Amino acid sequence: MNARVDPQLLSRVSNRHLDALEEEAIFVLREVAAAFERPALLFSGGKDSLVLLKCAEKAFGSGRLPYPLLMIDTGHNFPEVTAFRDRRAKELGAELVVRSVEDSMRRGTVRLAYPGESRNAHQSVTLLEAIEEFRFDALIGGARRDEEKARAKERVFSHRDSFGQWQPKSQRPELWTLFNTRLQPGEHFRVFPISNWTELDVWQYIEREAVELPSLYYAHRREVVERRGLLVPVTELTPPRDGEEVVTRTVRFRTVGDITCTCPVASTAASAADVVAETIAADVSERGATRMDDKTSDASMEKRKKDGYF
Amino acid sequence: MMDAVVSSEVGVDPGLRRDDEASRGDAALRFITCGSVDDGKSTLIGRLLVDSKAVLQDQLAGVHRAGAVDLALLTDGLSAEREQGITIDVAYRYFASPRRKFVIGDTPGHVQYTRNMVTAASGADAAVVLVDATKLQWRDAQPALLPQTRRHALLVDLLRVPSIVFAINKLDAVEDPALAYRHIAGALAAFSHAAGIQPRAVVPLSALQGFNVVQPAAGWAGYVGPSLLQLLETLPATTAEADQGFAFPVQWVEKFSESAETAQGRRVFWGRVATGTVQPGDAVRVMPSGQAAVVAQVLDAVRRPTRGIAGHSAGIVLDREVDISRGDWLLAHDAPAAVREVTGTVAWLDDEPLVAGRTYWALHGHRWVKARVQRVVHQLDVQTLAEQEAEALPPNGIGVVKLVLQEPLATRPFAKARVPGSLVLVDTATHRTSGALLVR
């Protein structure tokens, strides 16, 4: 997806609308701090959660984050991202809570259908266990409505029942910015301060604010195989199948999730400005280009969200 | 048409079209589509997205049903919606024309999901109320409109959405589009007049064929004017109520001792300025305590010194120690007194009826108080606009109620001041958001 954008045209793409998006995110982040007793911010080390963290730094002042960071570790994360996550949390002086799917597997609460199964969907179980352990009443996440059709339906303050389930048919009306944050025991909220941002907004913000990202987001050489139109990274967890040819390509990741279901795209973008240009020229959506697990069924995201997925 | 879009080279232009608005400094326009079920709202949005080339290849690939392209599938993202071919909840979509950036709220038409339509309308700059020409007796000089068309237009007007546009859809499917357009537009004008609504325009269109949606279809159906998109490009964003007296609901109190930005020993009151403006030196009053103070410093959302203006976040530091918590309001020193009784128009959103005598939670700014429904003044008949006597308001009913509050609130009429004039009512047992109340 090399950019074919004339730099002169690109300079006309303003980023002034980012002020309003940032202000909305800060308003929501403060609302969570004020309205809930035990909130946490979901932090994966990915670009959306790093943008969220940047807004939180502005909302509360550097080093004064009023809630812990929570990471649900599938054990299948890219090592660059995990290292980055730990370093950023330390720099911010934030409390970082990590709970792992492997621990849930040891407890027997997660059982894989087969040994190589993606653990991405199983994160929900570990997440709900963490919510119960810490009695979290609000979890802030970096999901955006432009990512996917089920996400496009979600409220900014999304109510979850005592099973952690999203009930799309009976979401609470959300009028103006009068957020009804009342909970029954055992229930919680998922809160999405950057709901109204698009992938392009996120990259423009990363560029404007010089938000540091894991190196995977920028062009690098990587061994991949081509499978059903996707570039599948060759790793210990995702070895080539019989007959597949391993090739080295210059790629970057548009999202960094679980290794077993995240694919890079061909790209030479070496900076946030390059990525902004590529995103403007993109003809395939972020998830369409990169996620193996969303393709199984049109409603797969909705189903996972009903089961408690972020 | 669809094939052409899929196979056309997607390079510079579509992307720049998606974001070029900002270079002109216009605010994004947030608009909703509403109207009765099957009026073609989701198809209209699909048409807007496809014809303005805001749809990416993988998303277009997923919009086939029974072998044919179905634009509604671009927005109906829930499996229950796909099963039934209806929209249940709001879907938000983002796109841009060469002139402007847009956020669309695609809202449901079914009466039982009116609450979701109201959710989207509360944050909208404009509403496109769709009317399905094929469902009306369009040969009549003034065909009767569907109840949902009336309900949605009334609600949108009640919520002070700045622009209402009627779009008469499916005119490609009637024998005489010009006659149908003229008659239905006449009925809409009569209804609008009776309801006190001032629509911006009545546009004939075919979402299925793409007439007058993005491309104008000059002279078609006897209409000469801008396409729907051209019209939307010119509509104003909601204006902040900066000309009203200062009102500021306190969202979060930052206690600090080590902060470098402000003097030792003070606190910053964060929130969004509801109405008016604030700057250092202004005298303010705290509600409900009634204490007086003077503003020492105003910070913007990211802690730079500034003056606060309606619609924007601010952090306010006062000149003296005053007991202020989340939920309190800072008001202009000469603001009207807070009140214990409120009369307002209610849009009832719960599946359970609103019952006179019951107590609900009311949320006003960031303040929660108990509110008892003293009486239902009347219920509005959406068909005739008559005010009927009622003891209760049914689900999706609109009416006027009188509330008695546990503690005084600094309300203003919603017609003048949106934030001080709006409350939501929450069921004390189920915690559901049950109603929207607009202060009279």
PDB file of N, CA, C and O in Angstrom, chain B residues 154-208:
ATOM      1  N   LEU B 154     -41.057  15.726  15.289  1.00  0.00           N
ATOM      2  CA  LEU B 154     -41.344  16.426  16.547  1.00  0.00           C
ATOM      3  C   LEU B 154     -40.193  16.286  17.531  1.00  0.00           C
ATOM      4  O   LEU B 154     -39.778  17.252  18.181  1.00  0.00           O
ATOM      5  N   LEU B 155     -39.668  15.074  17.662  1.00  0.00           N
ATOM      6  CA  LEU B 155     -38.584  14.839  18.617  1.00  0.00           C
ATOM      7  C   LEU B 155     -37.326  15.614  18.221  1.00  0.00           C
ATOM      8  O   LEU B 155     -36.663  16.222  19.060  1.00  0.00           O
ATOM      9  N   VAL B 156     -37.017  15.597  16.952  1.00  0.00           N
ATOM     10  CA  VAL B 156     -35.830  16.286  16.463  1.00  0.00           C
ATOM     11  C   VAL B 156     -35.963  17.791  16.710  1.00  0.00           C
ATOM     12  O   VAL B 156     -35.022  18.458  17.135  1.00  0.00           O
ATOM     13  N   ASP B 157     -37.164  18.313  16.491  1.00  0.00           N
ATOM     14  CA  ASP B 157     -37.411  19.729  16.727  1.00  0.00           C
ATOM     15  C   ASP B 157     -37.342  20.051  18.219  1.00  0.00           C
ATOM     16  O   ASP B 157     -36.752  21.042  18.633  1.00  0.00           O
ATOM     17  N   LEU B 158     -37.929  19.162  19.014  1.00  0.00           N
ATOM     18  CA  LEU B 158     -37.923  19.315  20.472  1.00  0.00           C
ATOM     19  C   LEU B 158     -36.497  19.358  21.007  1.00  0.00           C
ATOM     20  O   LEU B 158     -36.164  20.111  21.913  1.00  0.00           O
ATOM     21  N   LEU B 159     -35.644  18.522  20.444  1.00  0.00           N
ATOM     22  CA  LEU B 159     -34.251  18.441  20.904  1.00  0.00           C
ATOM     23  C   LEU B 159     -33.399  19.583  20.346  1.00  0.00           C
ATOM     24  O   LEU B 159     -32.196  19.619  20.577  1.00  0.00           O
ATOM     25  N   ARG B 160     -34.016  20.467  19.610  1.00  0.00           N
ATOM     26  CA  ARG B 160     -33.346  21.634  19.039  1.00  0.00           C
ATOM     27  C   ARG B 160     -32.211  21.256  18.093  1.00  0.00           C
ATOM     28  O   ARG B 160     -31.158  21.896  18.061  1.00  0.00           O
ATOM     29  N   VAL B 161     -32.411  20.207  17.315  1.00  0.00           N
ATOM     30  CA  VAL B 161     -31.467  19.928  16.234  1.00  0.00           C
ATOM     31  C   VAL B 161     -31.592  21.111  15.271  1.00  0.00           C
ATOM     32  O   VAL B 161     -32.695  21.425  14.819  1.00  0.00           O
ATOM     33  N   PRO B 162     -30.498  21.812  14.977  1.00  0.00           N
ATOM     34  CA  PRO B 162     -30.623  23.087  14.261  1.00  0.00           C
ATOM     35  C   PRO B 162     -31.277  23.004  12.876  1.00  0.00           C
ATOM     36  O   PRO B 162     -31.959  23.924  12.482  1.00  0.00           O
ATOM     37  N   SER B 163     -31.041  21.939  12.132  1.00  0.00           N
ATOM     38  CA  SER B 163     -31.611  21.866  10.780  1.00  0.00           C
ATOM     39  C   SER B 163     -32.392  20.576  10.596  1.00  0.00           C
ATOM     40  O   SER B 163     -31.897  19.498  10.910  1.00  0.00           O
ATOM     41  N   ILE B 164     -33.607  20.712  10.053  1.00  0.00           N
ATOM     42  CA  ILE B 164     -34.403  19.543   9.680  1.00  0.00           C
ATOM     43  C   ILE B 164     -34.608  19.584   8.172  1.00  0.00           C
ATOM     44  O   ILE B 164     -35.018  20.608   7.618  1.00  0.00           O
ATOM     45  N   VAL B 165     -34.267  18.477   7.523  1.00  0.00           N
ATOM     46  CA  VAL B 165     -34.473  18.356   6.086  1.00  0.00           C
ATOM     47  C   VAL B 165     -35.398  17.167   5.863  1.00  0.00           C
ATOM     48  O   VAL B 165     -35.146  16.082   6.381  1.00  0.00           O
ATOM     49  N   PHE B 166     -36.491  17.377   5.133  1.00  0.00           N
ATOM     50  CA  PHE B 166     -37.321  16.240   4.738  1.00  0.00           C
ATOM     51  C   PHE B 166     -36.808  15.713   3.409  1.00  0.00           C
ATOM     52  O   PHE B 166     -36.528  16.497   2.488  1.00  0.00           O
ATOM     53  N   ALA B 167     -36.659  14.415   3.310  1.00  0.00           N
ATOM     54  CA  ALA B 167     -36.233  13.809   2.050  1.00  0.00           C
ATOM     55  C   ALA B 167     -37.293  12.805   1.639  1.00  0.00           C
ATOM     56  O   ALA B 167     -37.581  11.856   2.369  1.00  0.00           O
ATOM     57  N   ILE B 168     -37.919  13.043   0.507  1.00  0.00           N
ATOM     58  CA  ILE B 168     -38.972  12.142   0.034  1.00  0.00           C
ATOM     59  C   ILE B 168     -38.303  11.100  -0.849  1.00  0.00           C
ATOM     60  O   ILE B 168     -37.786  11.420  -1.927  1.00  0.00           O
ATOM     61  N   ASN B 169     -38.288   9.865  -0.363  1.00  0.00           N
ATOM     62  CA  ASN B 169     -37.518   8.798  -1.004  1.00  0.00           C
ATOM     63  C   ASN B 169     -38.417   7.886  -1.849  1.00  0.00           C
ATOM     64  O   ASN B 169     -39.641   7.921  -1.722  1.00  0.00           O
ATOM     65  N   LYS B 170     -37.781   7.085  -2.649  1.00  0.00           N
ATOM     66  CA  LYS B 170     -38.433   6.072  -3.493  1.00  0.00           C
ATOM     67  C   LYS B 170     -39.356   6.709  -4.543  1.00  0.00           C
ATOM     68  O   LYS B 170     -40.337   6.098  -4.973  1.00  0.00           O
ATOM     69  N   LEU B 171     -39.054   7.932  -4.942  1.00  0.00           N
ATOM     70  CA  LEU B 171     -39.873   8.565  -5.972  1.00  0.00           C
ATOM     71  C   LEU B 171     -39.644   7.924  -7.336  1.00  0.00           C
ATOM     72  O   LEU B 171     -40.439   8.119  -8.262  1.00  0.00           O
ATOM     73  N   ASP B 172     -38.566   7.139  -7.466  1.00  0.00           N
ATOM     74  CA  ASP B 172     -38.356   6.398  -8.713  1.00  0.00           C
ATOM     75  C   ASP B 172     -39.383   5.281  -8.849  1.00  0.00           C
ATOM     76  O   ASP B 172     -39.594   4.757  -9.943  1.00  0.00           O
ATOM     77  N   ALA B 173     -40.035   4.915  -7.739  1.00  0.00           N
ATOM     78  CA  ALA B 173     -40.950   3.773  -7.758  1.00  0.00           C
ATOM     79  C   ALA B 173     -42.416   4.183  -7.897  1.00  0.00           C
ATOM     80  O   ALA B 173     -43.302   3.347  -7.811  1.00  0.00           O
ATOM     81  N   VAL B 174     -42.680   5.471  -8.051  1.00  0.00           N
ATOM     82  CA  VAL B 174     -44.067   5.881  -8.272  1.00  0.00           C
ATOM     83  C   VAL B 174     -44.250   6.317  -9.725  1.00  0.00           C
ATOM     84  O   VAL B 174     -43.298   6.720 -10.390  1.00  0.00           O
ATOM     85  N   GLU B 175     -45.505   6.258 -10.172  1.00  0.00           N
ATOM     86  CA  GLU B 175     -45.791   6.544 -11.586  1.00  0.00           C
ATOM     87  C   GLU B 175     -45.498   7.989 -11.964  1.00  0.00           C
ATOM     88  O   GLU B 175     -45.009   8.270 -13.045  1.00  0.00           O
ATOM     89  N   ASP B 176     -45.873   8.900 -11.067  1.00  0.00           N
ATOM     90  CA  ASP B 176     -45.757  10.320 -11.383  1.00  0.00           C
ATOM     91  C   ASP B 176     -44.941  11.014 -10.287  1.00  0.00           C
ATOM     92  O   ASP B 176     -45.509  11.573  -9.344  1.00  0.00           O
ATOM     93  N   PRO B 177     -43.630  10.965 -10.391  1.00  0.00           N
ATOM     94  CA  PRO B 177     -42.784  11.518  -9.318  1.00  0.00           C
ATOM     95  C   PRO B 177     -43.078  12.987  -9.035  1.00  0.00           C
ATOM     96  O   PRO B 177     -43.089  13.397  -7.866  1.00  0.00           O
ATOM     97  N   ALA B 178     -43.353  13.763 -10.056  1.00  0.00           N
ATOM     98  CA  ALA B 178     -43.554  15.197  -9.840  1.00  0.00           C
ATOM     99  C   ALA B 178     -44.815  15.451  -9.017  1.00  0.00           C
ATOM    100  O   ALA B 178     -44.816  16.259  -8.086  1.00  0.00           O
ATOM    101  N   LEU B 179     -45.889  14.723  -9.345  1.00  0.00           N
ATOM    102  CA  LEU B 179     -47.137  14.894  -8.598  1.00  0.00           C
ATOM    103  C   LEU B 179     -46.962  14.409  -7.160  1.00  0.00           C
ATOM    104  O   LEU B 179     -47.389  15.068  -6.205  1.00  0.00           O
ATOM    105  N   ALA B 180     -46.323  13.257  -7.008  1.00  0.00           N
ATOM    106  CA  ALA B 180     -46.110  12.701  -5.667  1.00  0.00           C
ATOM    107  C   ALA B 180     -45.272  13.662  -4.835  1.00  0.00           C
ATOM    108  O   ALA B 180     -45.579  13.933  -3.661  1.00  0.00           O
ATOM    109  N   TYR B 181     -44.218  14.189  -5.434  1.00  0.00           N
ATOM    110  CA  TYR B 181     -43.364  15.135  -4.698  1.00  0.00           C
ATOM    111  C   TYR B 181     -44.160  16.354  -4.257  1.00  0.00           C
ATOM    112  O   TYR B 181     -44.096  16.768  -3.096  1.00  0.00           O
ATOM    113  N   ARG B 182     -44.955  16.900  -5.193  1.00  0.00           N
ATOM    114  CA  ARG B 182     -45.703  18.123  -4.883  1.00  0.00           C
ATOM    115  C   ARG B 182     -46.707  17.870  -3.748  1.00  0.00           C
ATOM    116  O   ARG B 182     -46.793  18.639  -2.788  1.00  0.00           O
ATOM    117  N   HIS B 183     -47.441  16.760  -3.830  1.00  0.00           N
ATOM    118  CA  HIS B 183     -48.472  16.479  -2.822  1.00  0.00           C
ATOM    119  C   HIS B 183     -47.866  16.179  -1.452  1.00  0.00           C
ATOM    120  O   HIS B 183     -48.332  16.660  -0.418  1.00  0.00           O
ATOM    121  N   ILE B 184     -46.804  15.356  -1.449  1.00  0.00           N
ATOM    122  CA  ILE B 184     -46.205  14.983  -0.149  1.00  0.00           C
ATOM    123  C   ILE B 184     -45.521  16.201   0.471  1.00  0.00           C
ATOM    124  O   ILE B 184     -45.611  16.439   1.682  1.00  0.00           O
ATOM    125  N   ALA B 185     -44.858  16.996  -0.361  1.00  0.00           N
ATOM    126  CA  ALA B 185     -44.228  18.218   0.158  1.00  0.00           C
ATOM    127  C   ALA B 185     -45.281  19.138   0.768  1.00  0.00           C
ATOM    128  O   ALA B 185     -45.040  19.788   1.804  1.00  0.00           O
ATOM    129  N   GLY B 186     -46.467  19.164   0.155  1.00  0.00           N
ATOM    130  CA  GLY B 186     -47.559  19.972   0.698  1.00  0.00           C
ATOM    131  C   GLY B 186     -48.001  19.477   2.066  1.00  0.00           C
ATOM    132  O   GLY B 186     -48.222  20.269   2.991  1.00  0.00           O
ATOM    133  N   ALA B 187     -48.094  18.147   2.202  1.00  0.00           N
ATOM    134  CA  ALA B 187     -48.495  17.576   3.495  1.00  0.00           C
ATOM    135  C   ALA B 187     -47.439  17.857   4.559  1.00  0.00           C
ATOM    136  O   ALA B 187     -47.757  18.159   5.719  1.00  0.00           O
ATOM    137  N   LEU B 188     -46.173  17.791   4.172  1.00  0.00           N
ATOM    138  CA  LEU B 188     -45.097  18.066   5.122  1.00  0.00           C
ATOM    139  C   LEU B 188     -45.109  19.535   5.550  1.00  0.00           C
ATOM    140  O   LEU B 188     -44.885  19.858   6.719  1.00  0.00           O
ATOM    141  N   ALA B 189     -45.424  20.412   4.589  1.00  0.00           N
ATOM    142  CA  ALA B 189     -45.476  21.841   4.913  1.00  0.00           C
ATOM    143  C   ALA B 189     -46.610  22.119   5.895  1.00  0.00           C
ATOM    144  O   ALA B 189     -46.446  22.876   6.865  1.00  0.00           O
ATOM    145  N   ALA B 190     -47.766  21.476   5.666  1.00  0.00           N
ATOM    146  CA  ALA B 190     -48.916  21.689   6.550  1.00  0.00           C
ATOM    147  C   ALA B 190     -48.617  21.176   7.957  1.00  0.00           C
ATOM    148  O   ALA B 190     -48.893  21.847   8.962  1.00  0.00           O
ATOM    149  N   PHE B 191     -48.031  19.989   8.008  1.00  0.00           N
ATOM    150  CA  PHE B 191     -47.677  19.417   9.321  1.00  0.00           C
ATOM    151  C   PHE B 191     -46.645  20.295  10.031  1.00  0.00           C
ATOM    152  O   PHE B 191     -46.781  20.603  11.216  1.00  0.00           O
ATOM    153  N   SER B 192     -45.624  20.720   9.309  1.00  0.00           N
ATOM    154  CA  SER B 192     -44.560  21.544   9.903  1.00  0.00           C
ATOM    155  C   SER B 192     -45.144  22.837  10.455  1.00  0.00           C
ATOM    156  O   SER B 192     -44.801  23.270  11.558  1.00  0.00           O
ATOM    157  N   HIS B 193     -46.034  23.434   9.687  1.00  0.00           N
ATOM    158  CA  HIS B 193     -46.646  24.687  10.123  1.00  0.00           C
ATOM    159  C   HIS B 193     -47.413  24.481  11.427  1.00  0.00           C
ATOM    160  O   HIS B 193     -47.255  25.234  12.383  1.00  0.00           O
ATOM    161  N   ALA B 194     -48.208  23.407  11.461  1.00  0.00           N
ATOM    162  CA  ALA B 194     -49.019  23.129  12.648  1.00  0.00           C
ATOM    163  C   ALA B 194     -48.133  22.827  13.861  1.00  0.00           C
ATOM    164  O   ALA B 194     -48.477  23.162  14.993  1.00  0.00           O
ATOM    165  N   ALA B 195     -46.985  22.202  13.627  1.00  0.00           N
ATOM    166  CA  ALA B 195     -46.113  21.804  14.736  1.00  0.00           C
ATOM    167  C   ALA B 195     -45.083  22.877  15.067  1.00  0.00           C
ATOM    168  O   ALA B 195     -44.296  22.720  16.001  1.00  0.00           O
ATOM    169  N   GLY B 196     -45.053  23.946  14.303  1.00  0.00           N
ATOM    170  CA  GLY B 196     -44.071  25.006  14.553  1.00  0.00           C
ATOM    171  C   GLY B 196     -42.656  24.623  14.158  1.00  0.00           C
ATOM    172  O   GLY B 196     -41.683  25.125  14.706  1.00  0.00           O
ATOM    173  N   ILE B 197     -42.541  23.725  13.214  1.00  0.00           N
ATOM    174  CA  ILE B 197     -41.224  23.275  12.741  1.00  0.00           C
ATOM    175  C   ILE B 197     -40.881  24.042  11.466  1.00  0.00           C
ATOM    176  O   ILE B 197     -41.738  24.257  10.609  1.00  0.00           O
ATOM    177  N   GLN B 198     -39.619  24.468  11.365  1.00  0.00           N
ATOM    178  CA  GLN B 198     -39.195  25.159  10.144  1.00  0.00           C
ATOM    179  C   GLN B 198     -38.138  24.342   9.420  1.00  0.00           C
ATOM    180  O   GLN B 198     -36.950  24.472   9.705  1.00  0.00           O
ATOM    181  N   PRO B 199     -38.583  23.474   8.511  1.00  0.00           N
ATOM    182  CA  PRO B 199     -37.598  22.652   7.802  1.00  0.00           C
ATOM    183  C   PRO B 199     -36.745  23.490   6.861  1.00  0.00           C
ATOM    184  O   PRO B 199     -37.194  24.516   6.358  1.00  0.00           O
ATOM    185  N   ARG B 200     -35.498  23.039   6.642  1.00  0.00           N
ATOM    186  CA  ARG B 200     -34.603  23.754   5.726  1.00  0.00           C
ATOM    187  C   ARG B 200     -34.981  23.497   4.269  1.00  0.00           C
ATOM    188  O   ARG B 200     -34.773  24.355   3.423  1.00  0.00           O
ATOM    189  N   ALA B 201     -35.446  22.288   3.989  1.00  0.00           N
ATOM    190  CA  ALA B 201     -35.734  21.938   2.598  1.00  0.00           C
ATOM    191  C   ALA B 201     -36.525  20.649   2.540  1.00  0.00           C
ATOM    192  O   ALA B 201     -36.563  19.882   3.507  1.00  0.00           O
ATOM    193  N   VAL B 202     -37.188  20.439   1.413  1.00  0.00           N
ATOM    194  CA  VAL B 202     -37.838  19.162   1.130  1.00  0.00           C
ATOM    195  C   VAL B 202     -37.239  18.669  -0.189  1.00  0.00           C
ATOM    196  O   VAL B 202     -37.467  19.266  -1.235  1.00  0.00           O
ATOM    197  N   VAL B 203     -36.444  17.601  -0.101  1.00  0.00           N
ATOM    198  CA  VAL B 203     -35.690  17.142  -1.273  1.00  0.00           C
ATOM    199  C   VAL B 203     -36.259  15.817  -1.772  1.00  0.00           C
ATOM    200  O   VAL B 203     -36.418  14.879  -0.988  1.00  0.00           O
ATOM    201  N   PRO B 204     -36.583  15.717  -3.071  1.00  0.00           N
ATOM    202  CA  PRO B 204     -37.003  14.425  -3.606  1.00  0.00           C
ATOM    203  C   PRO B 204     -35.771  13.593  -3.943  1.00  0.00           C
ATOM    204  O   PRO B 204     -34.775  14.136  -4.432  1.00  0.00           O
ATOM    205  N   LEU B 205     -35.817  12.298  -3.664  1.00  0.00           N
ATOM    206  CA  LEU B 205     -34.655  11.503  -4.042  1.00  0.00           C
ATOM    207  C   LEU B 205     -34.986  10.029  -4.246  1.00  0.00           C
ATOM    208  O   LEU B 205     -36.067   9.552  -3.897  1.00  0.00           O
ATOM    209  N   SER B 206     -34.034   9.342  -4.824  1.00  0.00           N
ATOM    210  CA  SER B 206     -34.070   7.887  -4.884  1.00  0.00           C
ATOM    211  C   SER B 206     -32.726   7.384  -4.375  1.00  0.00           C
ATOM    212  O   SER B 206     -31.716   7.528  -5.048  1.00  0.00           O
ATOM    213  N   ALA B 207     -32.751   6.838  -3.142  1.00  0.00           N
ATOM    214  CA  ALA B 207     -31.512   6.322  -2.568  1.00  0.00           C
ATOM    215  C   ALA B 207     -31.034   5.120  -3.377  1.00  0.00           C
ATOM    216  O   ALA B 207     -29.836   4.924  -3.569  1.00  0.00           O
ATOM    217  N   LEU B 208     -32.002   4.325  -3.872  1.00  0.00           N
ATOM    218  CA  LEU B 208     -31.654   3.122  -4.622  1.00  0.00           C
ATOM    219  C   LEU B 208     -30.942   3.480  -5.922  1.00  0.00           C
ATOM    220  O   LEU B 208     -29.908   2.903  -6.257  1.00  0.00           O
TER     221      LEU B 208
END
